[in-house]
Amino acid sequence: MDQSITFTEKDQLKAKPESVQLGFGKYFTDYMFEMDYSLEKGWHDPRIAPYAPVALDPAAMIFHYGQEVFEGLKAYRAKDGRILLFRPEKNMKRMNQSCARLNIPKIDGKFVIKAIKKLVAIEKDWVPTEPGQSLYIRPFIIGTEPFLGVHPSGSYKLLVICSPVGSYFGRNTKPVKIYVEDEFVRAVKGGVGFAKTSGNYAASLRAQTKAEELGFDQVLWLDGVEHKYIEEVGSMNIFFKVDGEVWTPELDGSILPGITRDSVLELLKKWGVPVKEKKISVKKLFKKAEKQKLEEVFGTGTAAVISPVGFLKWEDRVVKVANGETGKLSKKLYETLTGIQNGTIKDDMGWTQEVVAASTSDAAAEPAGTPDVVSEAAVTE
Amino acid sequence: MDQSITFTEKDQLKAKPESVQLGFGKYFTDYMFEMDYSLEKGWHDPRIAPYAPVALDPAAMIFHYGQEVFEGLKAYRAKDGRILLFRPEKNMKRMNQSCARLNIPKIDGKFVIKAIKKLVAIEKDWVPTEPGQSLYIRPFIIGTEPFLGVHPSGSYKLLVICSPVGSYFGRNTKPVKIYVEDEFVRAVKGGVGFAKTSGNYAASLRAQTKAEELGFDQVLWLDGVEHKYIEEVGSMNIFFKVDGEVWTPELDGSILPGITRDSVLELLKKWGVPVKEKKISVKKLFKKAEKQKLEEVFGTGTAAVISPVGFLKWEDRVVKVANGETGKLSKKLYETLTGIQNGTIKDDMGWTQEVVAASTSDAAAEPAGTPDVVSEAAVTE
């Protein structure tokens, strides 16, 4: 895609929230990126404009048949003032996999990364400076055609909005409590579980509410066929350290292929920690736990990065993991990942991309060298 | 809910399309009904206003986590000028079942029926007069809170829009061709298959596109667990007449509880036709077909009413049903249902509700006796 991105500037910028108020996904920046798709023009009219309501025909596809995909990534501020993105090409690749499942036309990942970099550079003063905080970036595509037949939309809108965020689970960094859901099902093979699409999250809300009512933070989903195998946590992938070995459910079509999940797998392999992607039976896992072999449990995701799990409940069985504290490996993974993300640890994995260079707090909106940063291969691999 | 519905009138009404142009869900009337929900006020501010774009914050729940439910019903014009609704209390009951699954606050079904009647009465000139045509009514609720945490929305919008429609499958009334999908899955027990929510339809688009590419009209879904049992057709429930007996898949949590499905079951029982709601194995069904025992197949739904199926394909096996024609029972059901709906057959089932009385083409917008037409029991059964 070879189009220039227009920029409409606002007269008056918003007041920024105090860093202690941030929470997750409550505040939004001054601008958003937007582009449209039509059958005639393809993706067109890429623009950065003031953050504003989206006006859609009430018959628009998104309101009825949910044709939608989204992504989540973050911009991190390094101590030297640099702003970094973490593996954005992975988000673009996954977004296109989601698009394929949802019958949404593909995007040019390279171009959208360019747009995101331009947007983040404009919004650089919104990237928080406190440790553990970042600018959450949410690209999403919605079907907009006003038509009530059950058919793929003929028109779409891609938007990117940004929100300065603190910790996903609040300021409390205590390990989370997780509940194995045995009534509701999130996804099944042949369905849309591997895609980042709104319907998966809509389907999860009732179980999430139930978990909270029972005093838990998140739901641990079992497979939809046999209700035996562990799939993922509400908004994260899940890992178990069992007797020195790390296990995570294999990607079988009903699990989200998490980018933090992939990064954890790569780090563990690099460190020589034995790791297996496999079917994990909840029964077997609880047996290991009862024999004191379950050493650590942690969730992984862009929002929470590494989220240690301190308690697991399944039916009437409750397991306290790592004495309810953060395990050693969880801590090392969290520190390594966030260190790479915010530039305090040297990125020898090649995972970060610079949006704003060091000591350029007054730099122009256009980041240096943006169009060439991401190779075609990286985006379409 | 005891609130009055305000009405904002337009200066200039739209030109109405020719009846031959109608199709399905392409044209929308002059007005829509709208009301809002907040945690503080509950459902409030019910209003009928000109049909217009809905402006939502780009972080609104509907764009990210798909918290949505919808319904579909029709207003039919009788020869004597009356306008009738068909079992609207069933739609309200199902909408509340969908709301419960999707963590959306319940609606007062009686009040929403009152609103629909008021809207249809205002739009009475949009109710088509040609046989087989009607005014399709689409109530839907969307989560509107601008927040990116995966949590139920704190605010919602309910809208009702109307579209004059012809036949769902075009002017061609030939039996449809159906393809048994064995790769993609629509829903699974414990999921949201029984709810009328956008994510189910989003998940179906790719298989629907595949079916069309293969020359079929719709997909016949198998269960998500064993891929053995028949569930429903793309946008309809499904019935089979086998050796004098009528079968339809039982409602087990992954199938939409169709109102036309329910009406067909009631009519068949009244007529003394043997009917079974049960698990139907696709293998067994094709065996019956190969022994010439599969006499008729038809889909049921509000959009298509009764849609005869002429061809069924599963793996490499193709079955021609009723010689590719409309079967006798399918025809009788279609004529009876549409007869009751448009008032040419006496409604001794108590299924229709009058919106506009006979020969009142100049009647006021407020339909006679609306608030008392639906009993509380009927709505909350």
PDB file of N, CA, C and O in Angstrom, chain A residues 30-85:
ATOM      1  N   ASP A  30      -5.304  11.906  22.160  1.00  0.00           N
ATOM      2  CA  ASP A  30      -5.932  12.976  21.382  1.00  0.00           C
ATOM      3  C   ASP A  30      -6.304  12.582  19.959  1.00  0.00           C
ATOM      4  O   ASP A  30      -7.206  13.161  19.374  1.00  0.00           O
ATOM      5  N   TYR A  31      -5.580  11.602  19.428  1.00  0.00           N
ATOM      6  CA  TYR A  31      -5.780  11.275  18.007  1.00  0.00           C
ATOM      7  C   TYR A  31      -6.042   9.782  17.807  1.00  0.00           C
ATOM      8  O   TYR A  31      -5.788   8.960  18.695  1.00  0.00           O
ATOM      9  N   MET A  32      -6.550   9.458  16.631  1.00  0.00           N
ATOM     10  CA  MET A  32      -6.674   8.051  16.244  1.00  0.00           C
ATOM     11  C   MET A  32      -6.303   7.937  14.766  1.00  0.00           C
ATOM     12  O   MET A  32      -6.350   8.920  14.027  1.00  0.00           O
ATOM     13  N   PHE A  33      -5.926   6.714  14.384  1.00  0.00           N
ATOM     14  CA  PHE A  33      -5.688   6.438  12.964  1.00  0.00           C
ATOM     15  C   PHE A  33      -6.932   5.764  12.408  1.00  0.00           C
ATOM     16  O   PHE A  33      -7.572   4.960  13.089  1.00  0.00           O
ATOM     17  N   GLU A  34      -7.256   6.089  11.184  1.00  0.00           N
ATOM     18  CA  GLU A  34      -8.464   5.525  10.564  1.00  0.00           C
ATOM     19  C   GLU A  34      -8.208   5.313   9.084  1.00  0.00           C
ATOM     20  O   GLU A  34      -7.538   6.134   8.446  1.00  0.00           O
ATOM     21  N   MET A  35      -8.701   4.192   8.544  1.00  0.00           N
ATOM     22  CA  MET A  35      -8.769   4.084   7.080  1.00  0.00           C
ATOM     23  C   MET A  35      -9.965   3.233   6.712  1.00  0.00           C
ATOM     24  O   MET A  35     -10.523   2.517   7.545  1.00  0.00           O
ATOM     25  N   ASP A  36     -10.414   3.360   5.469  1.00  0.00           N
ATOM     26  CA  ASP A  36     -11.642   2.701   5.036  1.00  0.00           C
ATOM     27  C   ASP A  36     -11.365   1.697   3.939  1.00  0.00           C
ATOM     28  O   ASP A  36     -10.377   1.800   3.227  1.00  0.00           O
ATOM     29  N   TYR A  37     -12.289   0.742   3.820  1.00  0.00           N
ATOM     30  CA  TYR A  37     -12.192  -0.255   2.750  1.00  0.00           C
ATOM     31  C   TYR A  37     -13.502  -0.276   1.974  1.00  0.00           C
ATOM     32  O   TYR A  37     -14.576  -0.296   2.569  1.00  0.00           O
ATOM     33  N   SER A  38     -13.392  -0.258   0.670  1.00  0.00           N
ATOM     34  CA  SER A  38     -14.564  -0.524  -0.167  1.00  0.00           C
ATOM     35  C   SER A  38     -14.149  -1.511  -1.239  1.00  0.00           C
ATOM     36  O   SER A  38     -12.955  -1.671  -1.530  1.00  0.00           O
ATOM     37  N   LEU A  39     -15.133  -2.198  -1.814  1.00  0.00           N
ATOM     38  CA  LEU A  39     -14.821  -3.189  -2.851  1.00  0.00           C
ATOM     39  C   LEU A  39     -14.118  -2.517  -4.033  1.00  0.00           C
ATOM     40  O   LEU A  39     -13.222  -3.100  -4.644  1.00  0.00           O
ATOM     41  N   GLU A  40     -14.502  -1.273  -4.325  1.00  0.00           N
ATOM     42  CA  GLU A  40     -13.936  -0.571  -5.476  1.00  0.00           C
ATOM     43  C   GLU A  40     -12.508  -0.088  -5.197  1.00  0.00           C
ATOM     44  O   GLU A  40     -11.622  -0.230  -6.032  1.00  0.00           O
ATOM     45  N   LYS A  41     -12.318   0.502  -4.020  1.00  0.00           N
ATOM     46  CA  LYS A  41     -11.041   1.177  -3.762  1.00  0.00           C
ATOM     47  C   LYS A  41     -10.069   0.366  -2.915  1.00  0.00           C
ATOM     48  O   LYS A  41      -8.929   0.780  -2.731  1.00  0.00           O
ATOM     49  N   GLY A  42     -10.505  -0.744  -2.319  1.00  0.00           N
ATOM     50  CA  GLY A  42      -9.639  -1.434  -1.355  1.00  0.00           C
ATOM     51  C   GLY A  42      -9.483  -0.561  -0.125  1.00  0.00           C
ATOM     52  O   GLY A  42     -10.326   0.301   0.152  1.00  0.00           O
ATOM     53  N   TRP A  43      -8.389  -0.763   0.606  1.00  0.00           N
ATOM     54  CA  TRP A  43      -8.128   0.100   1.768  1.00  0.00           C
ATOM     55  C   TRP A  43      -7.692   1.462   1.260  1.00  0.00           C
ATOM     56  O   TRP A  43      -6.800   1.566   0.426  1.00  0.00           O
ATOM     57  N   HIS A  44      -8.315   2.503   1.770  1.00  0.00           N
ATOM     58  CA  HIS A  44      -8.006   3.836   1.258  1.00  0.00           C
ATOM     59  C   HIS A  44      -8.203   4.912   2.330  1.00  0.00           C
ATOM     60  O   HIS A  44      -8.760   4.660   3.386  1.00  0.00           O
ATOM     61  N   ASP A  45      -7.751   6.094   1.985  1.00  0.00           N
ATOM     62  CA  ASP A  45      -7.932   7.295   2.814  1.00  0.00           C
ATOM     63  C   ASP A  45      -7.345   7.137   4.225  1.00  0.00           C
ATOM     64  O   ASP A  45      -8.020   7.404   5.222  1.00  0.00           O
ATOM     65  N   PRO A  46      -6.077   6.717   4.319  1.00  0.00           N
ATOM     66  CA  PRO A  46      -5.473   6.579   5.657  1.00  0.00           C
ATOM     67  C   PRO A  46      -5.245   7.961   6.269  1.00  0.00           C
ATOM     68  O   PRO A  46      -4.740   8.858   5.598  1.00  0.00           O
ATOM     69  N   ARG A  47      -5.659   8.104   7.546  1.00  0.00           N
ATOM     70  CA  ARG A  47      -5.585   9.444   8.135  1.00  0.00           C
ATOM     71  C   ARG A  47      -5.446   9.383   9.653  1.00  0.00           C
ATOM     72  O   ARG A  47      -5.963   8.469  10.288  1.00  0.00           O
ATOM     73  N   ILE A  48      -4.744  10.335  10.180  1.00  0.00           N
ATOM     74  CA  ILE A  48      -4.701  10.517  11.624  1.00  0.00           C
ATOM     75  C   ILE A  48      -5.512  11.767  11.913  1.00  0.00           C
ATOM     76  O   ILE A  48      -5.265  12.825  11.336  1.00  0.00           O
ATOM     77  N   ALA A  49      -6.504  11.601  12.767  1.00  0.00           N
ATOM     78  CA  ALA A  49      -7.441  12.695  13.022  1.00  0.00           C
ATOM     79  C   ALA A  49      -7.777  12.711  14.501  1.00  0.00           C
ATOM     80  O   ALA A  49      -7.499  11.738  15.213  1.00  0.00           O
ATOM     81  N   PRO A  50      -8.377  13.798  15.006  1.00  0.00           N
ATOM     82  CA  PRO A  50      -8.714  13.834  16.429  1.00  0.00           C
ATOM     83  C   PRO A  50      -9.593  12.641  16.833  1.00  0.00           C
ATOM     84  O   PRO A  50     -10.481  12.240  16.068  1.00  0.00           O
ATOM     85  N   TYR A  51      -9.287  12.082  17.995  1.00  0.00           N
ATOM     86  CA  TYR A  51     -10.093  10.997  18.576  1.00  0.00           C
ATOM     87  C   TYR A  51     -11.530  11.497  18.675  1.00  0.00           C
ATOM     88  O   TYR A  51     -11.798  12.529  19.296  1.00  0.00           O
ATOM     89  N   ALA A  52     -12.449  10.781  18.051  1.00  0.00           N
ATOM     90  CA  ALA A  52     -13.840  11.267  17.989  1.00  0.00           C
ATOM     91  C   ALA A  52     -14.786  10.100  17.784  1.00  0.00           C
ATOM     92  O   ALA A  52     -14.369   9.028  17.332  1.00  0.00           O
ATOM     93  N   PRO A  53     -16.071  10.287  18.111  1.00  0.00           N
ATOM     94  CA  PRO A  53     -17.035   9.204  17.903  1.00  0.00           C
ATOM     95  C   PRO A  53     -17.060   8.736  16.451  1.00  0.00           C
ATOM     96  O   PRO A  53     -16.812   9.508  15.530  1.00  0.00           O
ATOM     97  N   VAL A  54     -17.369   7.456  16.287  1.00  0.00           N
ATOM     98  CA  VAL A  54     -17.509   6.854  14.968  1.00  0.00           C
ATOM     99  C   VAL A  54     -19.007   6.801  14.671  1.00  0.00           C
ATOM    100  O   VAL A  54     -19.769   6.256  15.470  1.00  0.00           O
ATOM    101  N   ALA A  55     -19.419   7.390  13.567  1.00  0.00           N
ATOM    102  CA  ALA A  55     -20.848   7.387  13.217  1.00  0.00           C
ATOM    103  C   ALA A  55     -21.113   6.302  12.184  1.00  0.00           C
ATOM    104  O   ALA A  55     -20.513   6.299  11.112  1.00  0.00           O
ATOM    105  N   LEU A  56     -21.981   5.360  12.528  1.00  0.00           N
ATOM    106  CA  LEU A  56     -22.274   4.234  11.629  1.00  0.00           C
ATOM    107  C   LEU A  56     -23.772   4.096  11.432  1.00  0.00           C
ATOM    108  O   LEU A  56     -24.556   4.321  12.362  1.00  0.00           O
ATOM    109  N   ASP A  57     -24.161   3.680  10.238  1.00  0.00           N
ATOM    110  CA  ASP A  57     -25.558   3.366   9.972  1.00  0.00           C
ATOM    111  C   ASP A  57     -26.006   2.309  10.992  1.00  0.00           C
ATOM    112  O   ASP A  57     -25.270   1.368  11.281  1.00  0.00           O
ATOM    113  N   PRO A  58     -27.213   2.436  11.549  1.00  0.00           N
ATOM    114  CA  PRO A  58     -27.652   1.431  12.527  1.00  0.00           C
ATOM    115  C   PRO A  58     -27.781   0.020  11.941  1.00  0.00           C
ATOM    116  O   PRO A  58     -27.836  -0.955  12.697  1.00  0.00           O
ATOM    117  N   ALA A  59     -27.800  -0.099  10.626  1.00  0.00           N
ATOM    118  CA  ALA A  59     -27.831  -1.430  10.000  1.00  0.00           C
ATOM    119  C   ALA A  59     -26.424  -1.957   9.730  1.00  0.00           C
ATOM    120  O   ALA A  59     -26.265  -3.037   9.152  1.00  0.00           O
ATOM    121  N   ALA A  60     -25.386  -1.243  10.156  1.00  0.00           N
ATOM    122  CA  ALA A  60     -24.009  -1.671   9.873  1.00  0.00           C
ATOM    123  C   ALA A  60     -23.754  -3.074  10.430  1.00  0.00           C
ATOM    124  O   ALA A  60     -24.175  -3.421  11.527  1.00  0.00           O
ATOM    125  N   MET A  61     -23.063  -3.853   9.614  1.00  0.00           N
ATOM    126  CA  MET A  61     -22.694  -5.240   9.917  1.00  0.00           C
ATOM    127  C   MET A  61     -22.231  -5.471  11.368  1.00  0.00           C
ATOM    128  O   MET A  61     -22.621  -6.437  12.012  1.00  0.00           O
ATOM    129  N   ILE A  62     -21.375  -4.604  11.868  1.00  0.00           N
ATOM    130  CA  ILE A  62     -20.798  -4.800  13.202  1.00  0.00           C
ATOM    131  C   ILE A  62     -21.869  -4.889  14.283  1.00  0.00           C
ATOM    132  O   ILE A  62     -21.712  -5.611  15.267  1.00  0.00           O
ATOM    133  N   PHE A  63     -22.983  -4.190  14.092  1.00  0.00           N
ATOM    134  CA  PHE A  63     -24.036  -4.180  15.112  1.00  0.00           C
ATOM    135  C   PHE A  63     -24.901  -5.439  15.091  1.00  0.00           C
ATOM    136  O   PHE A  63     -25.706  -5.654  15.991  1.00  0.00           O
ATOM    137  N   HIS A  64     -24.783  -6.245  14.030  1.00  0.00           N
ATOM    138  CA  HIS A  64     -25.700  -7.381  13.867  1.00  0.00           C
ATOM    139  C   HIS A  64     -24.965  -8.709  13.776  1.00  0.00           C
ATOM    140  O   HIS A  64     -25.351  -9.672  14.434  1.00  0.00           O
ATOM    141  N   TYR A  65     -23.921  -8.757  12.951  1.00  0.00           N
ATOM    142  CA  TYR A  65     -23.272 -10.041  12.710  1.00  0.00           C
ATOM    143  C   TYR A  65     -21.798 -10.036  13.121  1.00  0.00           C
ATOM    144  O   TYR A  65     -21.061 -10.958  12.793  1.00  0.00           O
ATOM    145  N   GLY A  66     -21.390  -9.010  13.823  1.00  0.00           N
ATOM    146  CA  GLY A  66     -20.129  -9.022  14.563  1.00  0.00           C
ATOM    147  C   GLY A  66     -18.865  -9.253  13.769  1.00  0.00           C
ATOM    148  O   GLY A  66     -17.886  -9.794  14.299  1.00  0.00           O
ATOM    149  N   GLN A  67     -18.860  -8.838  12.519  1.00  0.00           N
ATOM    150  CA  GLN A  67     -17.642  -9.043  11.723  1.00  0.00           C
ATOM    151  C   GLN A  67     -16.575  -8.063  12.208  1.00  0.00           C
ATOM    152  O   GLN A  67     -16.613  -6.869  11.894  1.00  0.00           O
ATOM    153  N   GLU A  68     -15.648  -8.573  13.004  1.00  0.00           N
ATOM    154  CA  GLU A  68     -14.667  -7.720  13.679  1.00  0.00           C
ATOM    155  C   GLU A  68     -13.415  -8.494  14.013  1.00  0.00           C
ATOM    156  O   GLU A  68     -13.484  -9.680  14.336  1.00  0.00           O
ATOM    157  N   VAL A  69     -12.276  -7.844  13.931  1.00  0.00           N
ATOM    158  CA  VAL A  69     -11.025  -8.398  14.467  1.00  0.00           C
ATOM    159  C   VAL A  69     -10.293  -7.262  15.173  1.00  0.00           C
ATOM    160  O   VAL A  69     -10.511  -6.093  14.866  1.00  0.00           O
ATOM    161  N   PHE A  70      -9.455  -7.634  16.136  1.00  0.00           N
ATOM    162  CA  PHE A  70      -8.683  -6.576  16.785  1.00  0.00           C
ATOM    163  C   PHE A  70      -7.306  -7.089  17.170  1.00  0.00           C
ATOM    164  O   PHE A  70      -7.002  -8.280  17.069  1.00  0.00           O
ATOM    165  N   GLU A  71      -6.468  -6.178  17.598  1.00  0.00           N
ATOM    166  CA  GLU A  71      -5.143  -6.503  18.088  1.00  0.00           C
ATOM    167  C   GLU A  71      -4.842  -5.647  19.316  1.00  0.00           C
ATOM    168  O   GLU A  71      -5.572  -4.685  19.598  1.00  0.00           O
ATOM    169  N   GLY A  72      -3.807  -6.029  20.035  1.00  0.00           N
ATOM    170  CA  GLY A  72      -3.385  -5.221  21.176  1.00  0.00           C
ATOM    171  C   GLY A  72      -1.873  -5.244  21.242  1.00  0.00           C
ATOM    172  O   GLY A  72      -1.269  -6.322  21.227  1.00  0.00           O
ATOM    173  N   LEU A  73      -1.257  -4.085  21.279  1.00  0.00           N
ATOM    174  CA  LEU A  73       0.201  -4.013  21.457  1.00  0.00           C
ATOM    175  C   LEU A  73       0.503  -2.769  22.278  1.00  0.00           C
ATOM    176  O   LEU A  73      -0.413  -2.014  22.614  1.00  0.00           O
ATOM    177  N   LYS A  74       1.751  -2.621  22.654  1.00  0.00           N
ATOM    178  CA  LYS A  74       2.080  -1.498  23.526  1.00  0.00           C
ATOM    179  C   LYS A  74       3.306  -0.741  23.042  1.00  0.00           C
ATOM    180  O   LYS A  74       4.211  -1.336  22.450  1.00  0.00           O
ATOM    181  N   ALA A  75       3.301   0.553  23.332  1.00  0.00           N
ATOM    182  CA  ALA A  75       4.517   1.366  23.163  1.00  0.00           C
ATOM    183  C   ALA A  75       5.078   1.635  24.546  1.00  0.00           C
ATOM    184  O   ALA A  75       4.345   2.003  25.461  1.00  0.00           O
ATOM    185  N   TYR A  76       6.394   1.401  24.684  1.00  0.00           N
ATOM    186  CA  TYR A  76       7.070   1.510  25.973  1.00  0.00           C
ATOM    187  C   TYR A  76       8.064   2.662  25.931  1.00  0.00           C
ATOM    188  O   TYR A  76       8.728   2.859  24.924  1.00  0.00           O
ATOM    189  N   ARG A  77       8.193   3.366  27.050  1.00  0.00           N
ATOM    190  CA  ARG A  77       9.167   4.445  27.103  1.00  0.00           C
ATOM    191  C   ARG A  77      10.428   3.963  27.820  1.00  0.00           C
ATOM    192  O   ARG A  77      10.355   3.466  28.951  1.00  0.00           O
ATOM    193  N   ALA A  78      11.539   4.107  27.125  1.00  0.00           N
ATOM    194  CA  ALA A  78      12.824   3.759  27.744  1.00  0.00           C
ATOM    195  C   ALA A  78      13.315   4.933  28.579  1.00  0.00           C
ATOM    196  O   ALA A  78      12.847   6.060  28.411  1.00  0.00           O
ATOM    197  N   LYS A  79      14.269   4.644  29.480  1.00  0.00           N
ATOM    198  CA  LYS A  79      14.807   5.699  30.345  1.00  0.00           C
ATOM    199  C   LYS A  79      15.474   6.819  29.555  1.00  0.00           C
ATOM    200  O   LYS A  79      15.474   7.973  29.950  1.00  0.00           O
ATOM    201  N   ASP A  80      16.056   6.446  28.400  1.00  0.00           N
ATOM    202  CA  ASP A  80      16.765   7.449  27.594  1.00  0.00           C
ATOM    203  C   ASP A  80      15.792   8.227  26.689  1.00  0.00           C
ATOM    204  O   ASP A  80      16.228   8.967  25.807  1.00  0.00           O
ATOM    205  N   GLY A  81      14.502   8.046  26.898  1.00  0.00           N
ATOM    206  CA  GLY A  81      13.525   8.816  26.132  1.00  0.00           C
ATOM    207  C   GLY A  81      13.026   8.111  24.882  1.00  0.00           C
ATOM    208  O   GLY A  81      12.029   8.520  24.283  1.00  0.00           O
ATOM    209  N   ARG A  82      13.704   7.035  24.475  1.00  0.00           N
ATOM    210  CA  ARG A  82      13.241   6.303  23.298  1.00  0.00           C
ATOM    211  C   ARG A  82      11.844   5.731  23.540  1.00  0.00           C
ATOM    212  O   ARG A  82      11.491   5.409  24.674  1.00  0.00           O
ATOM    213  N   ILE A  83      11.079   5.599  22.474  1.00  0.00           N
ATOM    214  CA  ILE A  83       9.794   4.891  22.566  1.00  0.00           C
ATOM    215  C   ILE A  83       9.902   3.663  21.680  1.00  0.00           C
ATOM    216  O   ILE A  83      10.304   3.753  20.516  1.00  0.00           O
ATOM    217  N   LEU A  84       9.543   2.512  22.264  1.00  0.00           N
ATOM    218  CA  LEU A  84       9.745   1.228  21.578  1.00  0.00           C
ATOM    219  C   LEU A  84       8.435   0.474  21.395  1.00  0.00           C
ATOM    220  O   LEU A  84       7.562   0.515  22.272  1.00  0.00           O
ATOM    221  N   LEU A  85       8.333  -0.204  20.273  1.00  0.00           N
ATOM    222  CA  LEU A  85       7.237  -1.162  20.061  1.00  0.00           C
ATOM    223  C   LEU A  85       7.818  -2.562  20.201  1.00  0.00           C
ATOM    224  O   LEU A  85       8.996  -2.783  19.910  1.00  0.00           O
TER     225      LEU A  85
END
